[in-house]
Amino acid sequence: VEPEFKYVGNMHGNEVLGRELLLQLSEFLCEEYRRGNERITRLIQDTRIHIMPSMNPDGYEVAAKQGPDSNGYLTGRNNANGVDLNRNFPDLNTLMYYSREISGPNHHIPLPDNWKSQVEPETLAVIQWISSYNFVLSANLHGGAVVANYPYDKSQDQRFRSHRRTVNTPTPDDKLFQKLAKTYSYAHSWMHRGWNCGDYFADGITNGASWYSLSKGMQDFNYLYTNCFEITLELSCNKFPPEEDLERQWMANREALVAFIEEVHQGIKGMVSDENNNGIAGAVISVQGISHDITSGDMGDYFRLLLPGTYTVTASAEGYQPLTVTTTVGPAGPSLVHFQLKQEVVRKPAERKASGTRMNNKALKKVVPRATRRGTQR
């Protein structure tokens, strides 16, 4: 089973470079595959690549009518209803920060009951899309700066927002996110230099909340609701660059766009199955020391992005005994780790009585390990 990867462009309608780059990338991948390019052929055969060039076509049409010369900084940014789509996803950060205070989960956080009535059609379509596939890695493409931005985008203390005070707000996967962001910035022609558009970002990357805090963004939503690790790529100082600049921008981003897709192939992957080799959907994959779990897909397949190192990993599912293994991840590709879970056996009280053996609760727990009762919570 191949990991699912996605690129999303143009969620702000007037930030058009991402849209153009993703159209060009689609053509490039097809052409290179037909030419027999070994790297691209391997990438396409080993990865399911999803590309959405424009999440906000209505906003793009407004911006395109203005053209690159007279385009206002905000003209076409919002959708047809005047809503900023990157401030329109359910606010799971607030739920996560509350949950953290009571040692609750920060993954697969359930959506509010009335969430569908609070989002725009484009947002609804994207949430349904990302709920339909077990995406592993993603990037959404923006403009107005040149930097690779990683979660969290929203700081816990919003009082700092109006003062533009920087508050680094890392995820449990902070080192991994920094590596993902650097992969893009250093493969880009000049992003990694740091000085761009009058701003400086070391290595060309930034924690989102450290730059400025935003609520209800798509990047954090991916991490908190799904298995997907998403970063935000700011690709140009000019949100609507002229046509004659597109070839230069394509050459600056081409290697980075391909290299970032290749980052989906790291960490561990495998199948979670029962004793009859049937895949177990929604099994929880926990990594000791990283308080963020992922879950298996519909067929029992899972992909957990990890940096090189040695990890203790546990797979658990409702009704099964959890299984823990230790595995080493190398730099060359994902390690294959399969989990075959045994069904949890709980003897009924009548059976215990019939056997003539009296067992107290403490003794019973030693005989029957208690499975971790965590599901996808979707």
XYZ file of C-alpha atoms in Angstrom:
378
model
C 0.000 0.000 0.000
C 1.389 3.387 -0.977
C 1.275 6.411 1.349
C -1.104 9.223 0.426
C 0.432 12.668 -0.231
C -1.285 15.950 -1.122
C -0.514 19.473 -2.294
C -3.150 22.226 -1.973
C -2.768 25.589 -3.675
C -4.555 28.913 -3.956
C -6.732 28.735 -0.801
C -6.194 32.479 -0.793
C -7.440 33.355 -4.265
C -4.970 36.177 -4.886
C -1.927 34.066 -3.963
C -1.542 32.509 -7.374
C 2.008 31.174 -7.622
C 1.102 27.929 -5.856
C -1.711 27.345 -8.320
C 0.603 27.796 -11.302
C 3.372 25.680 -9.769
C 1.026 22.774 -9.041
C -0.305 22.804 -12.603
C 3.280 22.805 -13.867
C 4.254 20.057 -11.398
C 1.426 17.834 -12.643
C 2.655 18.222 -16.221
C 6.275 17.706 -15.185
C 5.537 14.453 -13.318
C 3.606 13.043 -16.280
C 6.248 14.045 -18.827
C 9.147 12.699 -16.785
C 7.296 9.451 -16.146
C 6.739 9.007 -19.893
C 10.417 9.755 -20.523
C 11.426 7.008 -18.096
C 13.004 9.272 -15.464
C 13.948 6.718 -12.768
C 13.476 9.054 -9.817
C 10.041 10.255 -10.922
C 8.944 6.771 -11.978
C 9.848 5.379 -8.551
C 8.098 8.284 -6.824
C 4.887 7.797 -8.799
C 4.887 4.017 -8.379
C 5.502 4.190 -4.621
C 3.272 7.158 -3.734
C -0.342 8.218 -4.245
C 0.020 11.899 -5.109
C -3.046 14.165 -4.870
C -2.852 17.690 -6.290
C -5.464 20.429 -5.779
C -4.218 23.475 -7.727
C -6.987 25.801 -6.529
C -8.994 25.548 -3.317
C -10.526 28.978 -3.924
C -11.382 29.377 -7.631
C -13.913 32.163 -6.957
C -11.334 34.276 -5.180
C -8.860 33.604 -7.959
C -11.296 34.891 -10.582
C -11.676 38.159 -8.650
C -7.915 38.558 -8.375
C -7.306 37.592 -12.008
C -9.702 40.294 -13.254
C -7.558 42.854 -11.459
C -4.395 41.415 -12.958
C -0.878 41.467 -11.498
C -0.277 45.192 -12.015
C -3.254 46.679 -10.171
C -3.952 43.836 -7.760
C -4.695 44.934 -4.220
C -2.992 43.062 -1.401
C -6.287 41.536 -0.253
C -8.316 41.557 -3.486
C -9.521 38.010 -4.116
C -8.035 36.615 -0.913
C -11.423 35.461 0.437
C -13.995 33.217 -1.199
C -17.226 34.375 -2.861
C -18.839 34.812 0.564
C -16.017 37.045 1.750
C -14.549 34.421 4.091
C -10.850 33.702 4.594
C -10.691 29.925 4.118
C -7.547 29.640 6.249
C -9.510 30.974 9.228
C -12.525 28.752 8.592
C -11.671 25.253 9.842
C -13.069 23.993 13.171
C -10.951 25.298 16.043
C -9.436 22.098 17.396
C -6.455 23.918 18.950
C -8.596 25.292 21.770
C -9.975 21.807 22.452
C -6.442 20.397 22.341
C -5.054 22.951 24.790
C -7.917 22.249 27.186
C -7.427 18.517 26.748
C -3.719 18.897 27.495
C -4.546 20.444 30.874
C -6.350 17.251 31.835
C -3.802 14.941 30.135
C -6.200 14.185 27.277
C -5.332 13.434 23.634
C -3.961 15.844 21.035
C -4.809 13.655 18.073
C -7.996 12.687 16.236
C -9.913 15.264 18.220
C -13.648 14.921 17.423
C -15.351 17.733 15.557
C -18.000 19.906 17.231
C -21.566 18.692 16.627
C -22.544 21.761 14.581
C -19.316 22.148 12.609
C -20.870 21.753 9.144
C -23.039 24.849 9.625
C -19.979 26.915 10.544
C -17.748 26.286 7.533
C -17.758 27.406 3.901
C -18.487 25.034 0.976
C -14.792 24.891 0.042
C -13.789 24.065 3.613
C -16.476 21.397 3.884
C -15.303 19.807 0.631
C -11.680 19.711 1.818
C -12.601 18.213 5.204
C -14.639 15.504 3.490
C -11.716 14.890 1.110
C -9.076 14.550 3.820
C -11.435 12.321 5.809
C -11.746 9.974 2.815
C -8.029 9.229 2.463
C -5.394 8.273 4.994
C -3.095 11.181 4.106
C 0.391 11.032 5.584
C 2.088 14.247 4.432
C 0.873 17.499 2.909
C 1.735 21.089 2.101
C -0.468 24.057 1.290
C 1.013 26.751 -0.931
C 0.673 30.468 -0.188
C 2.328 33.760 -1.117
C 3.314 37.060 0.463
C 6.507 35.778 2.102
C 9.213 33.188 1.420
C 9.375 30.672 4.260
C 8.357 27.112 5.196
C 5.944 27.351 8.121
C 5.141 24.424 10.422
C 2.613 23.825 13.274
C 1.308 24.863 15.580
C -0.057 28.012 13.939
C -2.081 28.978 17.005
C -0.463 29.812 20.334
C -2.205 28.835 23.545
C -2.232 32.402 24.852
C -3.999 34.546 22.254
C -3.334 37.742 24.229
C 0.020 37.950 22.464
C -1.581 38.015 19.042
C -2.388 41.731 18.912
C 1.122 42.645 20.059
C 2.780 40.436 17.447
C 4.850 38.911 20.221
C 6.469 35.679 19.146
C 5.482 32.591 21.120
C 7.051 29.391 19.809
C 4.320 26.728 20.042
C 5.793 23.347 19.087
C 3.946 20.102 18.443
C 5.126 16.800 19.943
C 6.659 16.199 16.484
C 8.566 19.491 16.442
C 11.950 18.092 15.341
C 10.315 16.139 12.539
C 8.387 19.209 11.356
C 11.591 21.262 11.340
C 13.252 18.613 9.188
C 10.307 18.567 6.772
C 10.371 22.366 6.484
C 14.149 22.410 5.950
C 13.831 19.791 3.235
C 11.800 22.285 1.220
C 13.740 25.423 2.137
C 17.157 23.961 1.317
C 15.963 22.409 -1.944
C 14.545 25.822 -2.918
C 16.897 28.177 -4.712
C 16.847 30.932 -2.088
C 14.318 30.227 0.682
C 16.997 28.752 2.976
C 19.043 31.964 2.919
C 16.556 33.471 5.334
C 16.431 37.074 4.142
C 13.343 37.484 1.950
C 10.633 40.120 1.546
C 12.145 42.251 4.312
C 11.910 39.427 6.877
C 14.518 37.036 8.224
C 13.811 33.406 9.107
C 16.772 31.219 10.097
C 17.121 28.350 7.601
C 14.049 29.732 5.813
C 11.661 28.039 8.254
C 9.441 29.149 11.142
C 7.039 27.807 13.706
C 3.678 29.281 12.757
C 2.731 30.733 16.132
C 6.264 32.058 16.552
C 5.709 34.163 13.409
C 2.149 35.175 14.319
C -0.725 33.256 15.833
C -3.755 32.396 13.707
C -6.876 30.455 14.609
C -8.877 27.897 12.607
C -6.114 27.275 10.046
C -5.912 24.252 7.756
C -2.385 23.249 8.811
C -3.174 22.654 12.490
C -6.509 21.048 11.597
C -4.727 18.347 9.582
C -2.450 17.469 12.485
C -5.162 17.485 15.161
C -7.947 15.723 13.250
C -6.193 13.326 10.850
C -2.957 11.356 10.500
C -1.588 14.004 8.136
C 1.476 16.162 8.833
C 0.997 19.422 6.925
C 3.220 22.479 6.521
C 2.485 25.826 4.870
C 4.798 27.042 2.108
C 5.020 30.792 1.527
C 6.586 30.988 -1.920
C 6.825 34.568 -3.171
C 6.980 38.145 -1.946
C 4.607 39.103 -4.746
C 1.282 37.346 -4.280
C 0.382 37.711 -7.977
C 3.687 37.624 -9.905
C 3.699 38.572 -13.592
C 3.716 35.868 -16.232
C 7.316 36.512 -17.207
C 8.445 35.564 -13.684
C 6.778 32.137 -13.660
C 9.588 30.192 -15.350
C 12.151 31.523 -12.848
C 9.833 30.611 -9.977
C 9.251 27.139 -11.391
C 12.987 26.480 -11.624
C 13.426 27.742 -8.042
C 10.714 25.413 -6.692
C 10.860 22.330 -8.934
C 13.420 20.341 -6.941
C 11.835 21.366 -3.623
C 8.371 20.240 -4.726
C 9.704 16.796 -5.676
C 11.999 16.453 -2.643
C 9.151 17.247 -0.271
C 6.965 14.498 -1.756
C 9.827 12.057 -1.177
C 9.734 12.908 2.549
C 6.567 10.792 2.850
C 8.865 7.753 2.692
C 10.454 7.856 6.142
C 9.699 6.440 9.574
C 7.788 3.181 9.908
C 4.960 1.579 7.968
C 3.145 -1.720 7.918
C -0.096 -3.545 8.577
C -2.128 -4.068 11.724
C -4.043 -7.334 11.449
C -5.799 -9.955 13.552
C -4.763 -13.595 13.932
C -6.513 -14.437 10.639
C -4.540 -11.734 8.782
C -7.581 -9.471 8.439
C -6.643 -5.794 8.564
C -7.772 -3.845 11.614
C -9.008 -0.353 10.784
C -8.596 2.430 13.326
C -5.861 0.708 15.317
C -3.832 3.205 17.343
C -0.086 3.447 16.730
C 1.694 5.039 19.717
C 5.376 5.964 19.850
C 6.937 6.130 23.302
C 8.142 9.651 24.061
C 6.015 11.330 21.350
C 2.542 12.168 22.653
C 0.794 12.146 19.293
C -0.750 8.938 17.941
C -1.826 7.980 14.440
C -4.312 5.326 13.351
C -4.417 2.596 10.738
C -6.446 3.007 7.561
C -9.459 1.067 6.336
C -7.302 -1.884 5.254
C -5.222 -1.907 8.428
C -2.284 -0.119 6.814
C -0.450 2.609 8.690
C 2.362 5.099 8.074
C 4.097 6.910 10.929
C 6.625 9.603 9.949
C 9.679 9.510 12.230
C 13.250 10.776 12.213
C 16.071 8.199 12.197
C 16.478 6.559 15.603
C 15.295 3.675 17.780
C 11.678 3.696 18.923
C 9.328 1.696 21.114
C 6.030 1.418 19.246
C 2.695 0.027 20.428
C -0.314 -0.965 18.336
C -3.662 -1.249 20.118
C -7.276 -1.701 19.120
C -10.600 -2.217 20.864
C -11.050 -5.876 21.723
C -7.409 -6.843 21.167
C -4.335 -7.191 23.329
C -1.851 -4.373 22.629
C 1.484 -5.316 21.093
C 4.722 -3.404 21.671
C 7.915 -3.685 19.593
C 11.230 -1.859 19.417
C 12.427 -0.835 15.967
C 15.216 1.211 14.442
C 14.519 3.760 11.711
C 17.296 4.522 9.254
C 17.761 7.473 6.886
C 17.257 5.533 3.660
C 13.538 4.763 3.842
C 10.740 3.532 6.089
C 11.173 0.466 8.284
C 8.572 -2.244 7.794
C 6.847 -3.121 11.082
C 3.747 -5.329 11.062
C 1.511 -5.908 14.070
C -0.620 -9.034 14.470
C -2.926 -8.521 17.443
C -4.493 -11.280 19.473
C -8.087 -10.962 20.582
C -8.646 -9.976 24.178
C -9.931 -12.960 26.139
C -12.114 -12.176 29.128
C -13.650 -15.176 30.864
C -17.224 -14.739 31.979
C -18.003 -14.930 35.723
C -19.992 -18.152 35.198
C -16.973 -19.775 33.544
C -14.716 -18.815 36.403
C -17.218 -20.260 38.906
C -17.545 -23.474 36.952
C -13.802 -23.970 36.876
C -13.739 -23.988 40.675
C -10.947 -21.398 40.697
C -11.415 -18.226 42.674
C -9.480 -15.235 41.344
C -9.561 -11.711 42.655
C -9.383 -8.686 40.338
C -5.695 -8.121 40.956
C -4.800 -11.644 39.934
C -7.096 -11.496 36.907
C -5.298 -8.429 35.568
C -2.047 -10.373 35.588
C -3.595 -13.115 33.487
C -5.548 -10.913 31.063
C -3.681 -7.788 29.855
C -6.009 -4.868 29.438
C -5.987 -3.457 25.905
C -5.578 0.243 25.419
C -9.069 1.504 24.697
C -8.442 4.237 22.186
C -10.027 4.453 18.780
C -10.067 7.011 16.007
C -12.710 9.120 17.814
C -14.095 10.160 14.472
